[in-house]
Amino acid sequence: MEKYEQLKAFYETNGHYNINSAESEENKKLNQWILRQRREYMNKRVSDKRVALLQDINFDLMETRNDVSWMNFYDDLKAYKEKNGHLLFPRDSTNRLAQWSRRQRRAYREGKLESNFKAMLDEINFQFDEEAVKLEYWMHVFE
């Protein structure tokens, strides 16, 4: 019940369940608990009582590992922007956030980026136009 109460408190404070595991060991443990709840639900090993408790706090048991992974990358990208003031990476960067950003641009270009993810990226002024990103990076480098 301890992890449930932590999850409930997190939601009451933040209004979502996108917990950044990189922030603390406690967040990492809570995320592991969340993944276990979803896995057990998919395998029909969760009691009706536990399902009801989680549903009472609007917790989505059907959210996938990909959604959680996307949110972790998003949180990291948002933190990068807060620290650096921009979302720019060298074009040939092997940085994992740079690669993830390129994948989001490609998904958008191909019409495969989910609208809720697009909206979140828009909130942090993520640039989807690759040519505009190149120009912005060039301007940043030569400031």
Short mmCIF file of N, CA and C in Angstrom, two decimals:
data_model
loop_
_atom_site.label_atom_id
_atom_site.label_comp_id
_atom_site.label_asym_id
_atom_site.label_seq_id
_atom_site.Cartn_x
_atom_site.Cartn_y
_atom_site.Cartn_z
N MET A 1 0.82 -1.19 0.00
CA MET A 1 0.00 0.00 0.00
C MET A 1 0.87 1.27 0.00
N GLU A 2 2.12 1.12 0.42
CA GLU A 2 3.02 2.27 0.48
C GLU A 2 3.24 2.89 -0.91
N LYS A 3 3.52 2.07 -1.91
CA LYS A 3 3.75 2.57 -3.27
C LYS A 3 2.48 3.19 -3.83
N TYR A 4 1.34 2.60 -3.53
CA TYR A 4 0.06 3.16 -3.98
C TYR A 4 -0.10 4.57 -3.42
N GLU A 5 0.18 4.74 -2.14
CA GLU A 5 0.05 6.06 -1.50
C GLU A 5 1.05 7.05 -2.11
N GLN A 6 2.26 6.59 -2.42
CA GLN A 6 3.24 7.46 -3.08
C GLN A 6 2.75 7.88 -4.46
N LEU A 7 2.19 6.92 -5.19
CA LEU A 7 1.67 7.20 -6.52
C LEU A 7 0.52 8.21 -6.44
N LYS A 8 -0.37 8.00 -5.51
CA LYS A 8 -1.50 8.90 -5.31
C LYS A 8 -1.01 10.31 -4.96
N ALA A 9 -0.03 10.41 -4.08
CA ALA A 9 0.52 11.71 -3.68
C ALA A 9 1.20 12.40 -4.86
N PHE A 10 1.91 11.62 -5.67
CA PHE A 10 2.57 12.19 -6.85
C PHE A 10 1.53 12.79 -7.78
N TYR A 11 0.46 12.05 -8.02
CA TYR A 11 -0.60 12.53 -8.91
C TYR A 11 -1.26 13.79 -8.36
N GLU A 12 -1.52 13.80 -7.06
CA GLU A 12 -2.16 14.97 -6.44
C GLU A 12 -1.28 16.21 -6.56
N THR A 13 0.03 16.01 -6.50
CA THR A 13 0.97 17.13 -6.60
C THR A 13 1.18 17.57 -8.05
N ASN A 14 1.29 16.60 -8.97
CA ASN A 14 1.71 16.90 -10.34
C ASN A 14 0.61 16.82 -11.40
N GLY A 15 -0.47 16.13 -11.09
CA GLY A 15 -1.57 16.02 -12.05
C GLY A 15 -1.33 15.01 -13.15
N HIS A 16 -0.29 14.21 -13.03
CA HIS A 16 0.02 13.17 -14.02
C HIS A 16 0.83 12.07 -13.34
N TYR A 17 1.07 11.00 -14.10
CA TYR A 17 1.84 9.86 -13.59
C TYR A 17 3.16 9.67 -14.33
N ASN A 18 3.65 10.69 -14.97
CA ASN A 18 4.90 10.61 -15.72
C ASN A 18 6.07 10.89 -14.80
N ILE A 19 6.51 9.87 -14.14
CA ILE A 19 7.53 9.99 -13.11
C ILE A 19 8.90 9.81 -13.74
N ASN A 20 9.77 10.79 -13.55
CA ASN A 20 11.11 10.75 -14.12
C ASN A 20 12.01 9.92 -13.21
N SER A 21 12.37 8.73 -13.65
CA SER A 21 13.20 7.82 -12.86
C SER A 21 14.58 8.39 -12.57
N ALA A 22 15.05 9.28 -13.44
CA ALA A 22 16.40 9.83 -13.28
C ALA A 22 16.50 10.81 -12.12
N GLU A 23 15.38 11.31 -11.64
CA GLU A 23 15.41 12.33 -10.58
C GLU A 23 15.83 11.78 -9.23
N SER A 24 15.46 10.55 -8.92
CA SER A 24 15.81 10.00 -7.61
C SER A 24 15.64 8.49 -7.61
N GLU A 25 16.25 7.88 -6.64
CA GLU A 25 16.13 6.43 -6.47
C GLU A 25 14.68 6.07 -6.12
N GLU A 26 14.04 6.92 -5.35
CA GLU A 26 12.64 6.69 -4.98
C GLU A 26 11.74 6.71 -6.21
N ASN A 27 11.98 7.66 -7.14
CA ASN A 27 11.21 7.69 -8.38
C ASN A 27 11.45 6.44 -9.21
N LYS A 28 12.69 5.99 -9.23
CA LYS A 28 13.01 4.78 -9.98
C LYS A 28 12.23 3.58 -9.42
N LYS A 29 12.21 3.46 -8.11
CA LYS A 29 11.48 2.35 -7.48
C LYS A 29 9.97 2.46 -7.73
N LEU A 30 9.45 3.69 -7.70
CA LEU A 30 8.03 3.87 -7.96
C LEU A 30 7.69 3.52 -9.41
N ASN A 31 8.55 3.90 -10.34
CA ASN A 31 8.33 3.54 -11.73
C ASN A 31 8.37 2.04 -11.94
N GLN A 32 9.27 1.35 -11.25
CA GLN A 32 9.33 -0.10 -11.34
C GLN A 32 8.04 -0.72 -10.81
N TRP A 33 7.52 -0.17 -9.74
CA TRP A 33 6.25 -0.66 -9.18
C TRP A 33 5.12 -0.46 -10.18
N ILE A 34 5.10 0.73 -10.82
CA ILE A 34 4.07 1.03 -11.83
C ILE A 34 4.13 0.01 -12.97
N LEU A 35 5.33 -0.24 -13.48
CA LEU A 35 5.48 -1.21 -14.57
C LEU A 35 5.01 -2.60 -14.15
N ARG A 36 5.29 -2.96 -12.91
CA ARG A 36 4.86 -4.27 -12.41
C ARG A 36 3.33 -4.34 -12.34
N GLN A 37 2.67 -3.25 -11.91
CA GLN A 37 1.21 -3.23 -11.85
C GLN A 37 0.62 -3.42 -13.24
N ARG A 38 1.18 -2.73 -14.22
CA ARG A 38 0.67 -2.84 -15.60
C ARG A 38 0.90 -4.24 -16.16
N ARG A 39 2.09 -4.79 -15.91
CA ARG A 39 2.40 -6.13 -16.40
C ARG A 39 1.45 -7.16 -15.77
N GLU A 40 1.25 -7.05 -14.47
CA GLU A 40 0.36 -7.99 -13.78
C GLU A 40 -1.09 -7.82 -14.25
N TYR A 41 -1.49 -6.60 -14.55
CA TYR A 41 -2.83 -6.37 -15.06
C TYR A 41 -3.00 -7.03 -16.43
N MET A 42 -2.00 -6.86 -17.29
CA MET A 42 -2.06 -7.46 -18.63
C MET A 42 -2.12 -8.99 -18.53
N ASN A 43 -1.47 -9.53 -17.52
CA ASN A 43 -1.45 -10.98 -17.33
C ASN A 43 -2.59 -11.46 -16.43
N LYS A 44 -3.53 -10.54 -16.14
CA LYS A 44 -4.72 -10.86 -15.34
C LYS A 44 -4.37 -11.41 -13.96
N ARG A 45 -3.34 -10.81 -13.34
CA ARG A 45 -2.93 -11.24 -12.00
C ARG A 45 -3.11 -10.13 -10.96
N VAL A 46 -4.04 -9.23 -11.22
CA VAL A 46 -4.30 -8.13 -10.29
C VAL A 46 -5.71 -8.31 -9.73
N SER A 47 -5.82 -8.17 -8.43
CA SER A 47 -7.14 -8.33 -7.81
C SER A 47 -8.08 -7.21 -8.23
N ASP A 48 -9.36 -7.50 -8.18
CA ASP A 48 -10.36 -6.48 -8.50
C ASP A 48 -10.24 -5.29 -7.55
N LYS A 49 -9.87 -5.57 -6.31
CA LYS A 49 -9.72 -4.50 -5.32
C LYS A 49 -8.59 -3.54 -5.73
N ARG A 50 -7.45 -4.10 -6.16
CA ARG A 50 -6.33 -3.26 -6.57
C ARG A 50 -6.67 -2.47 -7.83
N VAL A 51 -7.34 -3.11 -8.77
CA VAL A 51 -7.76 -2.41 -9.99
C VAL A 51 -8.66 -1.25 -9.61
N ALA A 52 -9.61 -1.47 -8.72
CA ALA A 52 -10.53 -0.40 -8.30
C ALA A 52 -9.78 0.74 -7.64
N LEU A 53 -8.81 0.41 -6.79
CA LEU A 53 -8.01 1.46 -6.13
C LEU A 53 -7.27 2.31 -7.16
N LEU A 54 -6.65 1.66 -8.12
CA LEU A 54 -5.88 2.38 -9.14
C LEU A 54 -6.81 3.20 -10.04
N GLN A 55 -7.96 2.64 -10.36
CA GLN A 55 -8.91 3.39 -11.17
C GLN A 55 -9.48 4.59 -10.42
N ASP A 56 -9.60 4.46 -9.10
CA ASP A 56 -10.10 5.57 -8.28
C ASP A 56 -9.19 6.80 -8.37
N ILE A 57 -7.91 6.59 -8.65
CA ILE A 57 -6.99 7.73 -8.76
C ILE A 57 -6.63 8.00 -10.23
N ASN A 58 -7.49 7.52 -11.13
CA ASN A 58 -7.34 7.76 -12.59
C ASN A 58 -6.03 7.25 -13.16
N PHE A 59 -5.54 6.16 -12.62
CA PHE A 59 -4.32 5.55 -13.11
C PHE A 59 -4.65 4.64 -14.28
N ASP A 60 -3.93 4.81 -15.40
CA ASP A 60 -4.18 4.05 -16.62
C ASP A 60 -3.35 2.77 -16.62
N LEU A 61 -4.01 1.66 -16.36
CA LEU A 61 -3.31 0.37 -16.34
C LEU A 61 -2.93 -0.12 -17.72
N MET A 62 -3.52 0.46 -18.76
CA MET A 62 -3.25 0.02 -20.12
C MET A 62 -2.13 0.80 -20.81
N GLU A 63 -1.61 1.84 -20.14
CA GLU A 63 -0.52 2.59 -20.75
C GLU A 63 0.65 1.65 -20.99
N THR A 64 1.30 1.81 -22.13
CA THR A 64 2.36 0.87 -22.50
C THR A 64 3.73 1.32 -22.05
N ARG A 65 4.65 0.41 -22.09
CA ARG A 65 6.05 0.71 -21.78
C ARG A 65 6.58 1.78 -22.74
N ASN A 66 6.11 1.75 -24.00
CA ASN A 66 6.54 2.76 -24.97
C ASN A 66 6.10 4.15 -24.54
N ASP A 67 4.88 4.26 -24.00
CA ASP A 67 4.40 5.55 -23.51
C ASP A 67 5.27 6.04 -22.36
N VAL A 68 5.61 5.14 -21.47
CA VAL A 68 6.44 5.50 -20.31
C VAL A 68 7.83 5.90 -20.79
N SER A 69 8.39 5.15 -21.72
CA SER A 69 9.70 5.48 -22.27
C SER A 69 9.67 6.84 -22.95
N TRP A 70 8.62 7.10 -23.73
CA TRP A 70 8.49 8.39 -24.41
C TRP A 70 8.48 9.51 -23.38
N MET A 71 7.72 9.33 -22.31
CA MET A 71 7.62 10.36 -21.27
C MET A 71 8.97 10.58 -20.58
N ASN A 72 9.73 9.52 -20.38
CA ASN A 72 11.04 9.69 -19.76
C ASN A 72 11.97 10.50 -20.66
N PHE A 73 11.95 10.20 -21.96
CA PHE A 73 12.74 11.00 -22.90
C PHE A 73 12.26 12.45 -22.91
N TYR A 74 10.96 12.64 -22.92
CA TYR A 74 10.40 13.98 -22.92
C TYR A 74 10.86 14.76 -21.68
N ASP A 75 10.77 14.13 -20.53
CA ASP A 75 11.21 14.77 -19.28
C ASP A 75 12.68 15.15 -19.36
N ASP A 76 13.50 14.26 -19.92
CA ASP A 76 14.93 14.55 -20.06
C ASP A 76 15.16 15.70 -21.04
N LEU A 77 14.40 15.72 -22.12
CA LEU A 77 14.54 16.81 -23.11
C LEU A 77 14.12 18.14 -22.49
N LYS A 78 13.06 18.11 -21.73
CA LYS A 78 12.59 19.33 -21.06
C LYS A 78 13.63 19.83 -20.06
N ALA A 79 14.25 18.92 -19.32
CA ALA A 79 15.30 19.29 -18.37
C ALA A 79 16.52 19.85 -19.11
N TYR A 80 16.84 19.26 -20.26
CA TYR A 80 17.96 19.76 -21.08
C TYR A 80 17.69 21.20 -21.51
N LYS A 81 16.45 21.46 -21.92
CA LYS A 81 16.11 22.82 -22.35
C LYS A 81 16.19 23.79 -21.18
N GLU A 82 15.70 23.39 -20.02
CA GLU A 82 15.76 24.25 -18.84
C GLU A 82 17.21 24.57 -18.46
N LYS A 83 18.08 23.60 -18.60
CA LYS A 83 19.49 23.78 -18.24
C LYS A 83 20.24 24.60 -19.30
N ASN A 84 19.98 24.33 -20.58
CA ASN A 84 20.76 24.93 -21.66
C ASN A 84 20.07 26.08 -22.38
N GLY A 85 18.78 26.21 -22.18
CA GLY A 85 18.04 27.29 -22.83
C GLY A 85 17.67 27.02 -24.27
N HIS A 86 17.92 25.83 -24.75
CA HIS A 86 17.60 25.47 -26.15
C HIS A 86 17.47 23.97 -26.29
N LEU A 87 17.03 23.55 -27.47
CA LEU A 87 16.89 22.13 -27.79
C LEU A 87 17.74 21.79 -29.01
N LEU A 88 18.93 22.33 -29.06
CA LEU A 88 19.79 22.18 -30.24
C LEU A 88 20.91 21.17 -29.99
N PHE A 89 21.14 20.36 -31.01
CA PHE A 89 22.21 19.37 -30.98
C PHE A 89 22.91 19.39 -32.33
N PRO A 90 24.21 19.09 -32.37
CA PRO A 90 24.88 18.98 -33.67
C PRO A 90 24.15 17.94 -34.53
N ARG A 91 24.10 18.17 -35.82
CA ARG A 91 23.35 17.29 -36.73
C ARG A 91 23.80 15.84 -36.64
N ASP A 92 25.10 15.61 -36.49
CA ASP A 92 25.62 14.25 -36.46
C ASP A 92 25.78 13.72 -35.03
N SER A 93 25.14 14.37 -34.08
CA SER A 93 25.27 13.99 -32.68
C SER A 93 24.77 12.57 -32.43
N THR A 94 25.49 11.86 -31.60
CA THR A 94 25.05 10.53 -31.17
C THR A 94 24.40 10.61 -29.79
N ASN A 95 24.24 11.81 -29.28
CA ASN A 95 23.55 12.03 -28.01
C ASN A 95 22.16 11.41 -28.09
N ARG A 96 21.77 10.68 -27.06
CA ARG A 96 20.49 9.96 -27.10
C ARG A 96 19.30 10.90 -27.23
N LEU A 97 19.38 12.11 -26.66
CA LEU A 97 18.28 13.06 -26.82
C LEU A 97 18.22 13.61 -28.24
N ALA A 98 19.39 13.79 -28.85
CA ALA A 98 19.42 14.25 -30.25
C ALA A 98 18.80 13.19 -31.15
N GLN A 99 19.14 11.93 -30.93
CA GLN A 99 18.58 10.85 -31.73
C GLN A 99 17.07 10.73 -31.52
N TRP A 100 16.64 10.85 -30.28
CA TRP A 100 15.22 10.78 -29.97
C TRP A 100 14.49 11.94 -30.65
N SER A 101 15.08 13.14 -30.60
CA SER A 101 14.48 14.31 -31.24
C SER A 101 14.31 14.09 -32.73
N ARG A 102 15.31 13.51 -33.37
CA ARG A 102 15.21 13.21 -34.81
C ARG A 102 14.08 12.22 -35.08
N ARG A 103 13.93 11.23 -34.19
CA ARG A 103 12.84 10.25 -34.36
C ARG A 103 11.48 10.93 -34.24
N GLN A 104 11.35 11.92 -33.34
CA GLN A 104 10.08 12.63 -33.19
C GLN A 104 9.77 13.45 -34.43
N ARG A 105 10.80 14.08 -35.00
CA ARG A 105 10.59 14.85 -36.23
C ARG A 105 10.16 13.94 -37.38
N ARG A 106 10.81 12.78 -37.48
CA ARG A 106 10.45 11.84 -38.54
C ARG A 106 9.02 11.33 -38.34
N ALA A 107 8.67 10.98 -37.10
CA ALA A 107 7.31 10.50 -36.82
C ALA A 107 6.29 11.57 -37.16
N TYR A 108 6.60 12.82 -36.87
CA TYR A 108 5.70 13.92 -37.20
C TYR A 108 5.56 14.05 -38.72
N ARG A 109 6.69 14.05 -39.40
CA ARG A 109 6.69 14.19 -40.86
C ARG A 109 5.89 13.07 -41.53
N GLU A 110 5.97 11.86 -40.96
CA GLU A 110 5.27 10.70 -41.52
C GLU A 110 3.84 10.55 -41.00
N GLY A 111 3.41 11.49 -40.17
CA GLY A 111 2.06 11.45 -39.62
C GLY A 111 1.87 10.38 -38.57
N LYS A 112 2.94 9.96 -37.92
CA LYS A 112 2.87 8.87 -36.94
C LYS A 112 3.02 9.34 -35.50
N LEU A 113 3.22 10.64 -35.30
CA LEU A 113 3.39 11.16 -33.93
C LEU A 113 2.01 11.37 -33.32
N GLU A 114 1.77 10.75 -32.18
CA GLU A 114 0.47 10.87 -31.52
C GLU A 114 0.21 12.33 -31.16
N SER A 115 -1.04 12.74 -31.29
CA SER A 115 -1.39 14.15 -31.09
C SER A 115 -1.07 14.65 -29.69
N ASN A 116 -1.24 13.79 -28.68
CA ASN A 116 -0.93 14.24 -27.32
C ASN A 116 0.58 14.46 -27.16
N PHE A 117 1.40 13.64 -27.82
CA PHE A 117 2.85 13.84 -27.77
C PHE A 117 3.24 15.10 -28.52
N LYS A 118 2.60 15.33 -29.67
CA LYS A 118 2.86 16.56 -30.44
C LYS A 118 2.56 17.79 -29.59
N ALA A 119 1.43 17.77 -28.90
CA ALA A 119 1.03 18.90 -28.06
C ALA A 119 2.04 19.14 -26.95
N MET A 120 2.56 18.08 -26.36
CA MET A 120 3.55 18.24 -25.30
C MET A 120 4.84 18.85 -25.85
N LEU A 121 5.26 18.38 -27.02
CA LEU A 121 6.46 18.94 -27.63
C LEU A 121 6.25 20.41 -28.02
N ASP A 122 5.05 20.73 -28.47
CA ASP A 122 4.73 22.13 -28.78
C ASP A 122 4.87 23.01 -27.54
N GLU A 123 4.50 22.47 -26.38
CA GLU A 123 4.57 23.24 -25.13
C GLU A 123 5.99 23.70 -24.80
N ILE A 124 6.99 22.92 -25.24
CA ILE A 124 8.38 23.32 -24.96
C ILE A 124 9.04 23.91 -26.21
N ASN A 125 8.21 24.31 -27.18
CA ASN A 125 8.68 24.95 -28.42
C ASN A 125 9.65 24.06 -29.20
N PHE A 126 9.33 22.79 -29.24
CA PHE A 126 10.12 21.84 -30.03
C PHE A 126 9.92 22.17 -31.50
N GLN A 127 11.01 22.27 -32.25
CA GLN A 127 10.96 22.62 -33.67
C GLN A 127 10.86 21.33 -34.50
N PHE A 128 9.79 21.21 -35.28
CA PHE A 128 9.59 20.02 -36.11
C PHE A 128 10.21 20.16 -37.49
N ASP A 129 10.42 21.36 -37.93
CA ASP A 129 10.98 21.63 -39.26
C ASP A 129 12.50 21.47 -39.22
N GLU A 130 13.01 20.44 -39.90
CA GLU A 130 14.45 20.13 -39.84
C GLU A 130 15.31 21.24 -40.40
N GLU A 131 14.85 21.91 -41.44
CA GLU A 131 15.62 23.02 -42.01
C GLU A 131 15.70 24.18 -41.01
N ALA A 132 14.61 24.44 -40.32
CA ALA A 132 14.61 25.50 -39.31
C ALA A 132 15.54 25.14 -38.15
N VAL A 133 15.60 23.86 -37.80
CA VAL A 133 16.50 23.41 -36.73
C VAL A 133 17.95 23.63 -37.15
N LYS A 134 18.27 23.28 -38.40
CA LYS A 134 19.64 23.48 -38.89
C LYS A 134 20.03 24.95 -38.82
N LEU A 135 19.15 25.82 -39.26
CA LEU A 135 19.43 27.26 -39.24
C LEU A 135 19.57 27.77 -37.80
N GLU A 136 18.68 27.33 -36.94
CA GLU A 136 18.72 27.74 -35.54
C GLU A 136 20.03 27.28 -34.89
N TYR A 137 20.45 26.06 -35.18
CA TYR A 137 21.71 25.54 -34.62
C TYR A 137 22.88 26.37 -35.15
N TRP A 138 22.90 26.64 -36.44
CA TRP A 138 23.97 27.43 -37.04
C TRP A 138 24.04 28.80 -36.38
N MET A 139 22.89 29.44 -36.19
CA MET A 139 22.84 30.76 -35.55
C MET A 139 23.35 30.68 -34.12
N HIS A 140 22.99 29.60 -33.42
CA HIS A 140 23.41 29.41 -32.02
C HIS A 140 24.93 29.25 -31.93
N VAL A 141 25.50 28.46 -32.82
CA VAL A 141 26.93 28.18 -32.80
C VAL A 141 27.75 29.44 -33.06
N PHE A 142 27.24 30.29 -33.93
CA PHE A 142 28.01 31.46 -34.34
C PHE A 142 27.59 32.75 -33.62
N GLU A 143 26.89 32.61 -32.50
CA GLU A 143 26.53 33.80 -31.71
C GLU A 143 27.74 34.40 -31.04
#
